[in-house]
Short mmCIF file of N, CA and C in Angstrom, two decimals:
data_model
loop_
_atom_site.label_atom_id
_atom_site.label_comp_id
_atom_site.label_asym_id
_atom_site.label_seq_id
_atom_site.Cartn_x
_atom_site.Cartn_y
_atom_site.Cartn_z
N SER F 10 129.18 -18.02 5.47
CA SER F 10 128.09 -17.10 5.72
C SER F 10 127.58 -17.25 7.15
N THR F 11 127.02 -16.19 7.66
CA THR F 11 126.49 -16.20 9.02
C THR F 11 125.06 -15.68 9.01
N ILE F 12 124.41 -15.78 10.14
CA ILE F 12 123.04 -15.28 10.26
C ILE F 12 122.98 -13.78 10.00
N ARG F 13 124.06 -13.07 10.27
CA ARG F 13 124.08 -11.62 10.04
C ARG F 13 123.90 -11.27 8.57
N ASP F 14 124.23 -12.20 7.67
CA ASP F 14 124.13 -11.96 6.23
C ASP F 14 122.78 -12.36 5.65
N ALA F 15 121.90 -12.95 6.45
CA ALA F 15 120.61 -13.42 5.95
C ALA F 15 119.71 -12.24 5.59
N ASP F 16 118.93 -12.41 4.51
CA ASP F 16 117.98 -11.37 4.10
C ASP F 16 116.81 -11.28 5.07
N ASN F 17 116.40 -12.42 5.61
CA ASN F 17 115.27 -12.45 6.54
C ASN F 17 115.52 -13.51 7.60
N ILE F 18 115.37 -13.14 8.84
CA ILE F 18 115.55 -14.04 9.97
C ILE F 18 114.19 -14.15 10.66
N ILE F 19 113.77 -15.38 10.92
CA ILE F 19 112.53 -15.61 11.64
C ILE F 19 112.90 -16.11 13.02
N VAL F 20 112.48 -15.39 14.04
CA VAL F 20 112.81 -15.72 15.42
C VAL F 20 111.58 -16.36 16.06
N MET F 21 111.78 -17.57 16.60
CA MET F 21 110.68 -18.29 17.21
C MET F 21 110.94 -18.50 18.69
N ASP F 22 109.86 -18.51 19.46
CA ASP F 22 109.92 -18.78 20.89
C ASP F 22 108.77 -19.72 21.22
N HIS F 23 109.08 -20.90 21.67
CA HIS F 23 108.07 -21.91 22.02
C HIS F 23 107.10 -22.16 20.86
N GLY F 24 107.62 -22.23 19.64
CA GLY F 24 106.81 -22.56 18.47
C GLY F 24 106.07 -21.40 17.84
N SER F 25 106.20 -20.21 18.37
CA SER F 25 105.53 -19.04 17.81
C SER F 25 106.56 -18.06 17.27
N ILE F 26 106.23 -17.44 16.15
CA ILE F 26 107.10 -16.41 15.58
C ILE F 26 106.96 -15.15 16.43
N VAL F 27 108.09 -14.67 16.94
CA VAL F 27 108.06 -13.47 17.79
C VAL F 27 108.68 -12.25 17.10
N GLU F 28 109.55 -12.47 16.11
CA GLU F 28 110.17 -11.35 15.40
C GLU F 28 110.61 -11.83 14.02
N THR F 29 110.63 -10.92 13.06
CA THR F 29 111.21 -11.19 11.75
C THR F 29 111.94 -9.94 11.28
N GLY F 30 112.93 -10.15 10.44
CA GLY F 30 113.68 -9.04 9.86
C GLY F 30 115.11 -9.46 9.59
N ASN F 31 115.91 -8.54 9.09
CA ASN F 31 117.33 -8.86 8.92
C ASN F 31 118.05 -8.55 10.24
N HIS F 32 119.33 -8.83 10.28
CA HIS F 32 120.09 -8.67 11.52
C HIS F 32 119.99 -7.24 12.07
N ASP F 33 120.21 -6.26 11.22
CA ASP F 33 120.19 -4.86 11.70
C ASP F 33 118.82 -4.46 12.23
N GLU F 34 117.77 -4.87 11.52
CA GLU F 34 116.41 -4.54 11.98
C GLU F 34 116.12 -5.18 13.33
N LEU F 35 116.50 -6.45 13.48
CA LEU F 35 116.22 -7.16 14.73
C LEU F 35 117.05 -6.60 15.88
N MET F 36 118.28 -6.21 15.62
CA MET F 36 119.09 -5.61 16.68
C MET F 36 118.50 -4.27 17.10
N ALA F 37 117.97 -3.50 16.15
CA ALA F 37 117.37 -2.20 16.46
C ALA F 37 116.12 -2.35 17.32
N LYS F 38 115.40 -3.47 17.16
CA LYS F 38 114.20 -3.71 17.97
C LYS F 38 114.55 -4.00 19.42
N ASN F 39 115.80 -4.42 19.65
CA ASN F 39 116.27 -4.71 21.00
C ASN F 39 115.36 -5.70 21.72
N GLY F 40 114.92 -6.72 20.98
CA GLY F 40 114.00 -7.71 21.53
C GLY F 40 114.66 -9.06 21.77
N PHE F 41 113.91 -10.10 21.50
CA PHE F 41 114.33 -11.47 21.77
C PHE F 41 115.61 -11.82 20.99
N TYR F 42 115.64 -11.50 19.70
CA TYR F 42 116.82 -11.79 18.88
C TYR F 42 118.06 -11.08 19.43
N ALA F 43 117.92 -9.81 19.74
CA ALA F 43 119.05 -9.04 20.26
C ALA F 43 119.55 -9.64 21.57
N ASP F 44 118.63 -10.07 22.43
CA ASP F 44 119.03 -10.71 23.68
C ASP F 44 119.83 -11.98 23.42
N LEU F 45 119.33 -12.81 22.50
CA LEU F 45 120.05 -14.05 22.19
C LEU F 45 121.40 -13.76 21.55
N TYR F 46 121.43 -12.82 20.61
CA TYR F 46 122.67 -12.49 19.92
C TYR F 46 123.70 -11.95 20.91
N ASN F 47 123.28 -11.03 21.76
CA ASN F 47 124.20 -10.43 22.74
C ASN F 47 124.64 -11.42 23.81
N SER F 48 123.82 -12.43 24.08
CA SER F 48 124.18 -13.42 25.10
C SER F 48 125.40 -14.23 24.69
N GLN F 49 125.68 -14.29 23.40
CA GLN F 49 126.87 -15.00 22.93
C GLN F 49 128.14 -14.37 23.48
N PHE F 50 128.09 -13.08 23.74
CA PHE F 50 129.28 -12.36 24.18
C PHE F 50 129.35 -12.19 25.69
N SER F 51 128.20 -12.29 26.36
CA SER F 51 128.19 -12.12 27.82
C SER F 51 128.28 -13.45 28.55
N GLY F 52 127.97 -14.54 27.84
CA GLY F 52 127.98 -15.86 28.47
C GLY F 52 126.66 -16.20 29.13
N ASN F 53 125.70 -15.28 29.10
CA ASN F 53 124.37 -15.52 29.68
C ASN F 53 123.37 -15.74 28.56
N VAL F 54 122.47 -16.68 28.75
CA VAL F 54 121.44 -16.94 27.77
C VAL F 54 120.11 -16.48 28.34
N ALA F 55 119.46 -15.56 27.63
CA ALA F 55 118.16 -15.04 28.07
C ALA F 55 117.06 -15.81 27.36
N ILE F 56 116.57 -16.83 27.99
CA ILE F 56 115.51 -17.66 27.37
C ILE F 56 114.26 -17.57 28.21
#
């Protein structure tokens, strides 16, 4: 199983929750989670 299959993903930044949702919802928000997820393929980490 992977994070893409999770019912709910909680995204934290410096100890604070910044986003919640499933993979598709978080990718649609194009926020912190999407940046981290996409960085796996570009080789850049957006932190």
